[in-house]
Amino acid sequence: MSRRKSISRRALLESMLAGGLGAALLPFKGLAMAAPDITKRIPSSGEALPLVGLGSWITFNVGNDRRALNSCADVVRAFFAAGGRLIDSSPMYGSSQATIGYALNKLGDPETLFAADKVWTSSAARGPTQIEQSRRHWDVRAFDLLQVHNLRAWERHLDLLFGMKDEGRLRYVGVTTSHGRRHGDLERIMKRHPLDFVQMTYNASHRAVERRLLPLARERGIAVIANRPYDGGRLIRRAKREVLPSWAAEIGAANWPEFLLKFVVSHPAVNCAIPATTQVVHVRENMRASSGLLPDQATRRRMAAHIRQL
Amino acid sequence: MSEWMTYRLSDFLMFSPSTYFRQFELYNADVWPAHIMTLTLGAACLWLSRQPIAAPQRALPAILAGCWLWVAWGYLYTRYATINWAASYFAGAFVLQAILLFLVGTFGKKLEFGGSIQRAQKAGIAIFLIAMIVQPLIGVIAGRPWVEAEVFGLAPNPTVAATLGLLLAARRWRWELFVIPALWCGIDGATRLAMEAPDFWVMPVVAILVIGLAAAAAIDRRRAARQL
Ligand SMILES: NC(=O)c1ccc[n+]([C@@H]2O[C@H](COP(=O)([O-])OP(=O)(O)OC[C@H]3O[C@@H](n4cnc5c(N)ncnc54)[C@H](OP(=O)(O)O)[C@@H]3O)[C@@H](O)[C@H]2O)c1
């Protein structure tokens, strides 16, 4: 919904993604943008999304610095070029939304964009104004997904978001949490409300959500976005100091970013991970986790054990 | 466990260190050569504080108030607030401090300088001079490029440190004028600590030193007065 101007390349892409519960192969070439060869479907709609999205906390909060804005636009360009779609932001992230808007304009409004933003205010009355401000910063017609950030005033904001969805002004509704906080509340909300998406922290060193939340998401048909897939950068920095195990090749992981991200996105309940980065080389590395093979359960256990030892 | 206990200081940092310090580079380039003017104003403050009569001394808090107002607008509100939404509140606090400086010092004539120079006054002048001359170089010592230098009257830290120095150098301490500068020192220390900047300790140490020296000297004075 964010930038559809005609029957888009995305619609074409989706129509070709027939069948398959989990991964689907994209056989066509010749598009300006590379298509990631693994996608997962959003349970509530069947729409396919690549396994890796793009976060924007800290990395895109660069104010009015033109040099930094252009460098962020390069990251976004590399993201789309590698077949990326979902970009996540929030009014809490300083100038990040405006940076995304700058990049999208510079790139000519990629139609494959899946715009995911949040509402973050304790005042229910301010919700609509904040969402409109965010939309202006992104300079999109509408968001694809709006999430209640950190469950802040969630009851009132969910009413608003479900209302927007009913009116056709929004495609998906979600809630977010992070750092393992408020899992009890999240569980209750997931049980009681018809959410399309839920966002939570999940990575190889923070696996608490495997116990209840991820199985519940599967059971309830809620798509999961994994935030902080590198634990805010700590995990990848630590991993990159070590040699990648030789058996990583078995799951098609040529480097640590692929290894860590494939661990996250190979969980059956997880739809995508949203690493943030300031660097084009990093976004390219990250996007590679959206193609090739995915580890099976036994390999995931082996991966987790290996990461614990790092 | 309360939810707040799960937060680390770094969780509150919403920008990268490079973005934060690059703001000073862009700011310096935009306002140059205002640095010469603000440093001249700083030198004028020092000269005014040494004048024997009260009238010129009243210009001193007015100059300081002007600097606080400029930092509130020129840096905190129009620049820092683009990457930190809390900065507009900091700007409000800086405006409040400017008003206080003007009301207490210039309008109320309650900030007097001169007279016999005690240890605390000497330390106050030394801190003022450090804020003017050494503080812009601290970034370079910490490994940052000189173009990111933070200068008195333009950037918050040297402005706050110089103000604290002059407040300490006054004949009588107006405690209400210490509150906002001391709070800023805490905020700056926490921000730089979260950014792992090697100079994170500078502003908290300035605040502790100034308030500690003023408090110790105030206690001494009270004791001496009782013995009379
Ligand atoms: N409550 C919420 O809703 C919530 C909370 C937290 C996060 N989130 C979302 O989730 C996103 C991701 O979380 P996050 O940004 O906190 O942490 P993250 O994605 O786990 O880590 C980001 C860090 O990883 C580094 N990095 C990325 N790719 C790399 C690579 N290939 N090699 C080496 N380093 C790499 C980045 O540094 P470089 O810049 O050097 O690449 C950056 O410092 C956020 O941006 C935000 O959109 C939402």
PDB file of C-alpha atoms in Angstrom, chain A residues 53-60 75 228-230 274-279 282 286:
ATOM      1  CA  GLY A  53      14.275  -6.367   6.559  1.00  0.00           C
ATOM      2  CA  LEU A  54      16.000  -3.168   7.613  1.00  0.00           C
ATOM      3  CA  GLY A  55      15.923  -1.529  11.057  1.00  0.00           C
ATOM      4  CA  SER A  56      16.560   2.171  11.597  1.00  0.00           C
ATOM      5  CA  TRP A  57      17.230   2.733  15.322  1.00  0.00           C
ATOM      6  CA  ILE A  58      20.391   4.883  15.775  1.00  0.00           C
ATOM      7  CA  THR A  59      21.768   4.099  12.309  1.00  0.00           C
ATOM      8  CA  PHE A  60      19.396   6.439  10.421  1.00  0.00           C
ATOM      9  CA  VAL A  75      22.291   1.648   2.403  1.00  0.00           C
ATOM     10  CA  ARG A 228      17.888  -6.739  17.615  1.00  0.00           C
ATOM     11  CA  PRO A 229      19.032  -9.816  15.654  1.00  0.00           C
ATOM     12  CA  TYR A 230      22.640  -8.900  16.519  1.00  0.00           C
ATOM     13  CA  ILE A 274      15.431  -6.478  10.817  1.00  0.00           C
ATOM     14  CA  PRO A 275      19.127  -5.725  11.375  1.00  0.00           C
ATOM     15  CA  ALA A 276      20.057  -2.035  11.243  1.00  0.00           C
ATOM     16  CA  THR A 277      23.245  -0.822   9.641  1.00  0.00           C
ATOM     17  CA  THR A 278      25.059   2.273   8.456  1.00  0.00           C
ATOM     18  CA  GLN A 279      27.139   0.371   5.925  1.00  0.00           C
ATOM     19  CA  HIS A 282      26.906  -4.845   5.889  1.00  0.00           C
ATOM     20  CA  ASN A 286      22.790  -9.247   5.832  1.00  0.00           C
TER      21      ASN A 286
END
